Tab-separated table of C-alpha atoms and ligand atoms in Angstrom:
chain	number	residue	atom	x	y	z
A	21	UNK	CA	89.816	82.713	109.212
A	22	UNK	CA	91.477	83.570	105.630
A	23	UNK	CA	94.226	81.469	104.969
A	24	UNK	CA	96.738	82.782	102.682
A	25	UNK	CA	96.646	81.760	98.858
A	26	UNK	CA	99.664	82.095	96.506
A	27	UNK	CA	97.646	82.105	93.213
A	28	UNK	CA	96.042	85.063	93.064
A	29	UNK	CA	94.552	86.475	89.265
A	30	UNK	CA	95.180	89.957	88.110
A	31	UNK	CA	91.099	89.735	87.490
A	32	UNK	CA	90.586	89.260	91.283
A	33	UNK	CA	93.048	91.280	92.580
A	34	UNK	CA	91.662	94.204	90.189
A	35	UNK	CA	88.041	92.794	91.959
A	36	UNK	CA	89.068	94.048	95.514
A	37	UNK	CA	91.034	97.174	94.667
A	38	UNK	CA	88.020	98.380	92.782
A	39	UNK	CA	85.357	97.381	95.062
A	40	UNK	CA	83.375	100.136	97.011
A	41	UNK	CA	85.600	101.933	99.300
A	42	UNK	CA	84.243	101.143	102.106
A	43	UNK	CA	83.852	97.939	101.270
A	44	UNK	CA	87.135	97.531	100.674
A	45	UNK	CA	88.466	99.097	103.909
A	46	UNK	CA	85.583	97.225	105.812
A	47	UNK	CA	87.021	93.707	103.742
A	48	UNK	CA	91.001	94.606	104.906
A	49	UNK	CA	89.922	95.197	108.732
A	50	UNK	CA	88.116	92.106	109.071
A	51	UNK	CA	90.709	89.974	107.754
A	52	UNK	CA	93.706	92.170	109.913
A	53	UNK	CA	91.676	91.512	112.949
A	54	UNK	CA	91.911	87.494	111.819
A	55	UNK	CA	95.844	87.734	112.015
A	56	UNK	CA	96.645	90.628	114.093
A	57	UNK	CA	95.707	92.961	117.406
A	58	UNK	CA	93.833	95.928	116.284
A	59	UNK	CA	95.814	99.289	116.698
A	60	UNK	CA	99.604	97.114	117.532
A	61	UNK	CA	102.019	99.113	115.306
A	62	UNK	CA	105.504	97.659	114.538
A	63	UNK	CA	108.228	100.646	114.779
A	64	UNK	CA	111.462	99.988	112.447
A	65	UNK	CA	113.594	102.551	112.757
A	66	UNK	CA	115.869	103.211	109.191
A	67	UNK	CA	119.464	104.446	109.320
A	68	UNK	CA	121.739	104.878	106.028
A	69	UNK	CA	124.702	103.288	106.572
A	70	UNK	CA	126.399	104.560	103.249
A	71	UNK	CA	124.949	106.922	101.385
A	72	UNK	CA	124.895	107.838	97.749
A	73	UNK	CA	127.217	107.822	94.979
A	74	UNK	CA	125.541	104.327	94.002
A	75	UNK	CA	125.974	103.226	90.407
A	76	UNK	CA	122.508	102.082	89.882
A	77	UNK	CA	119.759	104.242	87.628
A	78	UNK	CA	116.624	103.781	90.076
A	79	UNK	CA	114.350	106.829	88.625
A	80	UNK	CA	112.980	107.162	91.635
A	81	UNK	CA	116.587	107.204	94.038
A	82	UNK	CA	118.098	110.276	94.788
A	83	UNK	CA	121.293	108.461	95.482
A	84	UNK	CA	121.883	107.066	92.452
A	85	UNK	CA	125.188	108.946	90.645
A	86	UNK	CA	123.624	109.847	87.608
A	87	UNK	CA	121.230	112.762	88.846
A	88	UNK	CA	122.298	115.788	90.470
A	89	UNK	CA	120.228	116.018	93.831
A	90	UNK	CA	121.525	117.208	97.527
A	91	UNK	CA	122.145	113.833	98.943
A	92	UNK	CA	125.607	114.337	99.791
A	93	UNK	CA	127.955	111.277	99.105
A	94	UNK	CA	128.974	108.977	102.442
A	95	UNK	CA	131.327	106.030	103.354
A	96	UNK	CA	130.343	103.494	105.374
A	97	UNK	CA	129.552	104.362	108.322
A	98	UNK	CA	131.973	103.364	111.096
A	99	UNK	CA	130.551	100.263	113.738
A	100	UNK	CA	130.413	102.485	116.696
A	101	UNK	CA	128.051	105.417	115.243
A	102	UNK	CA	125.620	102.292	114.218
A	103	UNK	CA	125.642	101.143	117.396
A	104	UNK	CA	125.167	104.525	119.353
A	105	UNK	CA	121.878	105.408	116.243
A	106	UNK	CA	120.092	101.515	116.945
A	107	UNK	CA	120.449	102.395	120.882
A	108	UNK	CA	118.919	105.190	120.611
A	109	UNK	CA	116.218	103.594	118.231
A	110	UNK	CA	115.878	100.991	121.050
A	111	UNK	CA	115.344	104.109	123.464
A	112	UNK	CA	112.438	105.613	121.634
A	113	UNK	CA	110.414	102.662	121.238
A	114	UNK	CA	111.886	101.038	117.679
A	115	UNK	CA	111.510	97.149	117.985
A	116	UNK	CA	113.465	96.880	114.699
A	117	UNK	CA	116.563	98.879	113.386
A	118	UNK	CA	116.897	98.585	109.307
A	119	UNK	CA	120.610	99.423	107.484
A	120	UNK	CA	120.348	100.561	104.066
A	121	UNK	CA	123.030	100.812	101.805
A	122	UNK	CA	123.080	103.081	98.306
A	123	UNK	CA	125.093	99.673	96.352
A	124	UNK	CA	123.647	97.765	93.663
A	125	UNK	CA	124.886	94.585	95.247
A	126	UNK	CA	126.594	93.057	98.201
A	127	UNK	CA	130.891	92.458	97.620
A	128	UNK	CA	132.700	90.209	99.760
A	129	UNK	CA	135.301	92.428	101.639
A	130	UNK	CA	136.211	94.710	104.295
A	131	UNK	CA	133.078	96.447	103.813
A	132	UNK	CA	130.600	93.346	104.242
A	133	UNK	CA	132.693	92.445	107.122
A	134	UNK	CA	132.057	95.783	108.825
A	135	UNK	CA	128.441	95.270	108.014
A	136	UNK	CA	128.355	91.915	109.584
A	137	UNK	CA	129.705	93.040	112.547
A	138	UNK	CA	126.672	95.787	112.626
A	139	UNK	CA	124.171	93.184	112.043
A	140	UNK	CA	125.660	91.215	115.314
A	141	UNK	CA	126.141	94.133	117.452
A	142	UNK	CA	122.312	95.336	116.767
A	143	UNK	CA	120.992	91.568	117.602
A	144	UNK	CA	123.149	91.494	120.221
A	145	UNK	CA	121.137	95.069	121.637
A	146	UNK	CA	118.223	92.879	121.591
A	147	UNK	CA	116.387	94.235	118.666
A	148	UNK	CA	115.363	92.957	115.359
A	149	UNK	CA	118.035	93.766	112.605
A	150	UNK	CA	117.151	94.061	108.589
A	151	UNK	CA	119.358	95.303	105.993
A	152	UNK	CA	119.044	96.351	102.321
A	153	UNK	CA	122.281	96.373	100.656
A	154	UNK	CA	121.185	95.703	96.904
A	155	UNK	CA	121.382	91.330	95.773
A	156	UNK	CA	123.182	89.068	97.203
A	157	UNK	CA	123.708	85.605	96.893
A	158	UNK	CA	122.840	82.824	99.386
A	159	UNK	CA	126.621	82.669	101.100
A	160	UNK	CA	126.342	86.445	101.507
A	161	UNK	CA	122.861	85.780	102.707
A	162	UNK	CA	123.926	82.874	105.538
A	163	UNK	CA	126.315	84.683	106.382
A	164	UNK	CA	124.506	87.465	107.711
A	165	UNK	CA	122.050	85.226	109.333
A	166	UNK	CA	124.518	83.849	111.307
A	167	UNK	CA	125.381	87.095	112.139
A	168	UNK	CA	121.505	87.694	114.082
A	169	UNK	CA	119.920	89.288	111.317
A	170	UNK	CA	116.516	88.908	111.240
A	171	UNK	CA	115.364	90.128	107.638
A	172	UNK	CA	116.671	91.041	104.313
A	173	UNK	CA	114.902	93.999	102.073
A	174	UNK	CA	114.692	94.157	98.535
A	175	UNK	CA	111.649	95.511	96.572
A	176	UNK	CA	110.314	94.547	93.563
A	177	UNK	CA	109.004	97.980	93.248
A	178	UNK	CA	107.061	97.723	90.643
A	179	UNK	CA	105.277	95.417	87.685
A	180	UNK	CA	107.694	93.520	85.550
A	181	UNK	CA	106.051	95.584	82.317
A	182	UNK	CA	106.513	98.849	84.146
A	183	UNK	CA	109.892	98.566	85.909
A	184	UNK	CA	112.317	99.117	82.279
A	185	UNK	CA	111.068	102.587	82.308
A	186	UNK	CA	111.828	103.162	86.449
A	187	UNK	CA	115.284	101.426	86.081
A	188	UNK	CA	117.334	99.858	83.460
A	189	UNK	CA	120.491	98.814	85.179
A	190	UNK	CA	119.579	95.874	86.438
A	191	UNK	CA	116.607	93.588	85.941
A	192	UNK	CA	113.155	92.058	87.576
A	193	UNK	CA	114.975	88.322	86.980
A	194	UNK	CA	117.567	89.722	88.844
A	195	UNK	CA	115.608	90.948	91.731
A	196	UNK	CA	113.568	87.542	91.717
A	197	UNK	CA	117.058	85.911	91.965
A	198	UNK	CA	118.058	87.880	95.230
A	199	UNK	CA	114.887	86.875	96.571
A	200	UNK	CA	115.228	83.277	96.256
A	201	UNK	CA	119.073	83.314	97.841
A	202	UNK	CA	117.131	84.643	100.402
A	203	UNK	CA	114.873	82.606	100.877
A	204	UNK	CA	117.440	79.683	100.615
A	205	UNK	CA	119.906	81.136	103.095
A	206	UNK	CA	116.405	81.176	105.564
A	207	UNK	CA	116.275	84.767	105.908
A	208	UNK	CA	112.594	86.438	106.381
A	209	UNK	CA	111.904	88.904	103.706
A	210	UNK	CA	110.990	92.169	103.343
A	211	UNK	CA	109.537	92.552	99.979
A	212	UNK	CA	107.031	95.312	98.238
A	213	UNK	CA	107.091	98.368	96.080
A	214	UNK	CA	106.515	101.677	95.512
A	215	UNK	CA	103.513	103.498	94.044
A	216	UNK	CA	102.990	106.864	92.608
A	217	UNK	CA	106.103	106.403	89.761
A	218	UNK	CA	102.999	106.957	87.027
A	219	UNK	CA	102.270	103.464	86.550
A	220	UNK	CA	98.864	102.102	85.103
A	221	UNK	CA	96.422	100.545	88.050
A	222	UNK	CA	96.988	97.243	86.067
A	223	UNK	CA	100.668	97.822	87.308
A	224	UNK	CA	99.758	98.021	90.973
A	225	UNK	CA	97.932	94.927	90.514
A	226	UNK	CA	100.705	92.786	88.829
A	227	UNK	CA	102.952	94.281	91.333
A	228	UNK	CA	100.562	93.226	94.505
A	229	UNK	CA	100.436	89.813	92.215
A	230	UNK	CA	104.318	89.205	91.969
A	231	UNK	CA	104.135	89.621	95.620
A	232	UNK	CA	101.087	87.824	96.690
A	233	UNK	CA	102.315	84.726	94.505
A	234	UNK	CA	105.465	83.889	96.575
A	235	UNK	CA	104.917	81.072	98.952
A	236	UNK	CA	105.576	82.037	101.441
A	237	UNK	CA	104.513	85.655	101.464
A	238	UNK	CA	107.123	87.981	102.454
A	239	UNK	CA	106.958	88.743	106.490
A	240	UNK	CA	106.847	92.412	105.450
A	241	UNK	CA	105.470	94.303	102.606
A	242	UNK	CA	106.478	97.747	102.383
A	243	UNK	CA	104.292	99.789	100.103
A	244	UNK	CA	106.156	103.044	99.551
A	245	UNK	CA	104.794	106.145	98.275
A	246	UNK	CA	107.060	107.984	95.693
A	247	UNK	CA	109.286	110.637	97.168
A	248	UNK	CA	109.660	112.418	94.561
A	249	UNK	CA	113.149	114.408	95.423
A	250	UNK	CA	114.607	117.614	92.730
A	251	UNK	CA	117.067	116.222	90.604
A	252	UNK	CA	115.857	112.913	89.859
A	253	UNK	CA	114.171	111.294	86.954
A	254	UNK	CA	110.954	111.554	88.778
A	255	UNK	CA	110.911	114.969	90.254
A	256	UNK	CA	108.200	116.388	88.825
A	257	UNK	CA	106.096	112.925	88.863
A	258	UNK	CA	102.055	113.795	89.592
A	259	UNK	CA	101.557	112.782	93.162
A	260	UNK	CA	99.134	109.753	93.393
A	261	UNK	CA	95.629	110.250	94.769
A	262	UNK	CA	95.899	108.868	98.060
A	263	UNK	CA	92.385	107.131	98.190
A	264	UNK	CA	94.310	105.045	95.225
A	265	UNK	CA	97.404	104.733	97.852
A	266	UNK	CA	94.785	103.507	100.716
A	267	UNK	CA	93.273	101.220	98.106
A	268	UNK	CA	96.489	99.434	97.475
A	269	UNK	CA	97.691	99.171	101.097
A	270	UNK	CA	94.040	97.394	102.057
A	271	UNK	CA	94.423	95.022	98.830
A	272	UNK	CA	97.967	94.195	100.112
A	273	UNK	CA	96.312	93.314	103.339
A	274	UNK	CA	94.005	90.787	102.010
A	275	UNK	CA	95.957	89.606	99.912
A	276	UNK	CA	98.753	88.716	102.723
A	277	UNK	CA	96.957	88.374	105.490
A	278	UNK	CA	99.434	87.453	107.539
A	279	UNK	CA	102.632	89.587	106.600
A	280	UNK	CA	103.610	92.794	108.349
A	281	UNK	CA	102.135	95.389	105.710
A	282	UNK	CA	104.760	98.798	106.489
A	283	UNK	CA	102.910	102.346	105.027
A	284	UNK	CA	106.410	103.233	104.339
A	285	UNK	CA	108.273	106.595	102.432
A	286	UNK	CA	106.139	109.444	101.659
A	287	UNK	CA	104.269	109.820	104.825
A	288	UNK	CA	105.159	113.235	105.564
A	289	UNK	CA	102.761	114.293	102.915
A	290	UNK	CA	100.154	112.034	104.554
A	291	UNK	CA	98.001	114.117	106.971
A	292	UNK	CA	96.480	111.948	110.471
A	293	UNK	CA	93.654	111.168	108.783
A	294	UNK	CA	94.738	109.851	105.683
A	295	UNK	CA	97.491	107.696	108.250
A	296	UNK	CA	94.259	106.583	110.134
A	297	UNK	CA	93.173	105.215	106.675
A	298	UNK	CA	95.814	103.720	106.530
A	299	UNK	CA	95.659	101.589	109.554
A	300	UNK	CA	92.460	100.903	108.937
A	301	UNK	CA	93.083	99.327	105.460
A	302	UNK	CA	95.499	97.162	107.495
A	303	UNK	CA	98.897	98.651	107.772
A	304	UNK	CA	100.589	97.728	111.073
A	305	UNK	CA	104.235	98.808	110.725
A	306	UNK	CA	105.544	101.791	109.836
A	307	UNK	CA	109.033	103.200	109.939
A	308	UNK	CA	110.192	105.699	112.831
A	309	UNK	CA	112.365	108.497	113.106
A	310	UNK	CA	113.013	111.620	111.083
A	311	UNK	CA	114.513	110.472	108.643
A	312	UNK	CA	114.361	107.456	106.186
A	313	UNK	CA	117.571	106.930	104.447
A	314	UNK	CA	117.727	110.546	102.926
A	315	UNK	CA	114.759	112.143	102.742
A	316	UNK	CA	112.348	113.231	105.621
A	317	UNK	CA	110.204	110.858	107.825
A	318	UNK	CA	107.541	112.447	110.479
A	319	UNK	CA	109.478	113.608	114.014
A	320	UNK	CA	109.238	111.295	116.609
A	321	UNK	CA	107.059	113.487	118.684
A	322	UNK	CA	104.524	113.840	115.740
A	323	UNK	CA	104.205	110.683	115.720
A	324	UNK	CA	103.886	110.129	119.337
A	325	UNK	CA	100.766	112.275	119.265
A	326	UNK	CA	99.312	110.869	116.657
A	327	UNK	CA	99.334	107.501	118.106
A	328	UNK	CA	97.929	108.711	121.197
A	329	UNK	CA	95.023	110.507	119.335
A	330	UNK	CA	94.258	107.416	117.611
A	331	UNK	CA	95.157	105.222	120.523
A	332	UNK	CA	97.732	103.337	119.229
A	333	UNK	CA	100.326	100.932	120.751
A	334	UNK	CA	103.501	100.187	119.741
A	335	UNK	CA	104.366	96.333	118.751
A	336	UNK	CA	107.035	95.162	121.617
A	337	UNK	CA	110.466	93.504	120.557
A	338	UNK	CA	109.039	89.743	120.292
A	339	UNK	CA	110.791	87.688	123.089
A	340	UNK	CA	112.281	85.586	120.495
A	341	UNK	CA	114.798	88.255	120.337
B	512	SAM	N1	120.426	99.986	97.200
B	512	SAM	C1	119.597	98.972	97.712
B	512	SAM	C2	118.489	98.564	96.757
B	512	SAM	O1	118.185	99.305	95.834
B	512	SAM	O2	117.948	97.467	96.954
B	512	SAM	C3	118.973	99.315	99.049
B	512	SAM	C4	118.438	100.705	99.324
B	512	SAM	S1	117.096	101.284	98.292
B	512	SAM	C5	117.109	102.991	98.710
B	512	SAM	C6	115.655	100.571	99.034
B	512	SAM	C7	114.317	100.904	98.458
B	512	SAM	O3	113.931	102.228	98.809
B	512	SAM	C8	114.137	100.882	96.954
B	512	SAM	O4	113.985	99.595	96.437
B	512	SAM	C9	112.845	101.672	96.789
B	512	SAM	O5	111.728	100.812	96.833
B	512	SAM	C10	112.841	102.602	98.009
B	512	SAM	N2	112.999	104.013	97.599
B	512	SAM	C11	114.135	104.620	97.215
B	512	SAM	N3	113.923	105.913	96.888
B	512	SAM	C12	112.608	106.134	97.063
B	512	SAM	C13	111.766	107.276	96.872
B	512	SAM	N4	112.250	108.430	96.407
B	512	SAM	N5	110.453	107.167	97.163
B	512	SAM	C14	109.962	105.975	97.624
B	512	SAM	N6	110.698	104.872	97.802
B	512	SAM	C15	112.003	104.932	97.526
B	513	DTB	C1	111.603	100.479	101.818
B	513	DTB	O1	110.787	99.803	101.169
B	513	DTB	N1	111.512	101.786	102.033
B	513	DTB	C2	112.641	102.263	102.783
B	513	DTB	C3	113.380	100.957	103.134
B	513	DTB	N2	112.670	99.979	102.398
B	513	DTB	C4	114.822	100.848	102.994
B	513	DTB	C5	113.459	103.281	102.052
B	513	DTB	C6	112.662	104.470	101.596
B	513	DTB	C7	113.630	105.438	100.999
B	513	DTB	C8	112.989	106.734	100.633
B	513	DTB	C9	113.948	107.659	99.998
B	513	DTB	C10	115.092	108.084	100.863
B	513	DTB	O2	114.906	108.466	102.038
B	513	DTB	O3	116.247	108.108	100.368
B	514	SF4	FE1	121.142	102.556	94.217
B	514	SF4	FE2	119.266	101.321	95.662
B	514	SF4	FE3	119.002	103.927	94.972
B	514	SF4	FE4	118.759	102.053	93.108
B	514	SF4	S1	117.418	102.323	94.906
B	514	SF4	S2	119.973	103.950	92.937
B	514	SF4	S3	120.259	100.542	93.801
B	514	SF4	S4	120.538	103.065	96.315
């Protein structure tokens, strides 16, 4: 049994991304069958509960103000409608419903109240309950807790040498900063990144460092693949290979053995077999639904099939909740 380590090099981490493939897959299975059932996939379930019109310059974001895309501006959404979308989440087979929110950080206010009042009316459904709402600080944080949330995402995205040229308005310190509120107010984190935004292999590693370093590891590790949507920054961005994408979801794996790892955006461009890969190199979550905040997410029936044909089982809402 692999117990997890917090001091991981960029020399080894670069070791077991660049290993033999197969090796490499073969490596990430073993130590997912350590920690995990074989073929249990966690279901989240994402809903945008305001959209756009955010003043943030995220290259990759198609809500960010600055870039003309078709994401069409929202207000928050009203407690009701997020009750009715996480019931029907519940219905299809979501163990987890996650809020997302196009602000750069979390105000005290009507607003956070509203959201607070989601967060308890989702735990109270019996399901787990995450939001991303940009940083926050550890009262915010508590708060929320209190409320029955279960876990708080915010990325890091990317390496701390790559992320000035992905986003400017706000800073890796300041990210790191959210994190630890976090983890002082006791929430579980969801933490990871995104690849395919043209960064250097040596950025995937320090990225899958920054990550693999925290003690404790995040519970989930969302390794996004870029979405890259008209109108932003990013558009016409090279798509990564996605032997390079499978390569970085199995080093996640080993590296956090025990964390949730969540193949994330970009997986309608992700045919079954590269999606078997996937769960293969060791991703056991993914997230549900036909949509992700704005852009497209496989239809639930797609997916339905595909986990027959591979024989898959959705994780159950843990009884804790
Ligand atoms: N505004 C909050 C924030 O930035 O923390 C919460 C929502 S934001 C949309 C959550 C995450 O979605 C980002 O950190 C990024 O990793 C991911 N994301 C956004 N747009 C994406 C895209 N086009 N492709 C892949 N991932 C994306
Ligand atoms: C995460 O890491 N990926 C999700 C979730 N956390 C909030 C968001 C993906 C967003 C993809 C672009 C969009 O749909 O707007
Ligand atoms: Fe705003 Fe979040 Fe998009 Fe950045 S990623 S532009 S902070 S919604």
């Amino acid at each position: 049994m692999t117990s997890p380590r917090h001091n991981w090099t960029v020399d080894e981490i670069a070791a077991l991304y660049d290993q033999p493939f197969l090796d490499l897959i073969y490596e990430a299975q073993t130590v997912h069958r350590q920690h995990f059932k074989a073929g249990e996939i966690q279901k989240s379930t994402l809903l945008s509960i305001k959209t756009g019109a955010c003043s943030e310059d995220c290259g990759y974001c198609p809500q960010s103000a600055r870039y003309k895309t078709a994401v069409e501006r929202e207000p928050l959404l009203d407690l009701q409608t997020v009750l009715e979308k996480a019931h029907e989440a519940k219905e299809s087979g979501s163990s987890r419903f996650c809020m997302g929110a196009a602000w750069r950080e979390v105000k005290d206010g009507p607003d956070f109240d509203r959201v607070v009042e989601m967060v308890n009316g989702v735990s109270k459904m019996g399901m787990e309950v995450c939001c991303t709402l940009g940083m926050i600080n550890t009262t915010q944080a508590k708060r929320l807790k209190e409320a029955g949330l279960t876990a708080y995402n915010h990325n890091l995205d990317t390496s701390p040498e790559y992320y000035g040229d992905i986003i400017t308005t706000r800073t890796y310190e300041d990210r790191l900063n959210t994190i630890s509120n976090l983890r002082e107010a006791g929430v579980q984190l969801c933490c990871g990144g995104i690849v395919g935004l043209g960064e250097s292999k040596q950025d995937r590693f320090r990225l899958l460092q920054m990550l693999a370093n925290q003690n404790p590891h995040p519970e989930s590790v969302p390794i996004n693949k870029l979405v890259a949507v008209p109108g932003t920054p990013l558009s016409d961005q090279k798509e990564i290979e996605i032997l390079e994408f499978i390569r970085t979801i199995a080093t996640a794996r080993i590296l956090m053995p025990q964390s949730f790892v969540r193949l994330s955006a970009g997986r309608t461009e992700l045919s079954d077999e590269a999606q078997a890969l996937a769960f293969m190199a060791g991703a056991n979550s993914i997230f549900a639904g036909d949509k992700l905040l704005t852009t497209p997410n496989p239809e639930w029936n797609a997916d339905q099939v595909l986990f027959n044909k591979l024989g898959l089982k959705e994780l159950p809402i843990s009884p804790s909740n």
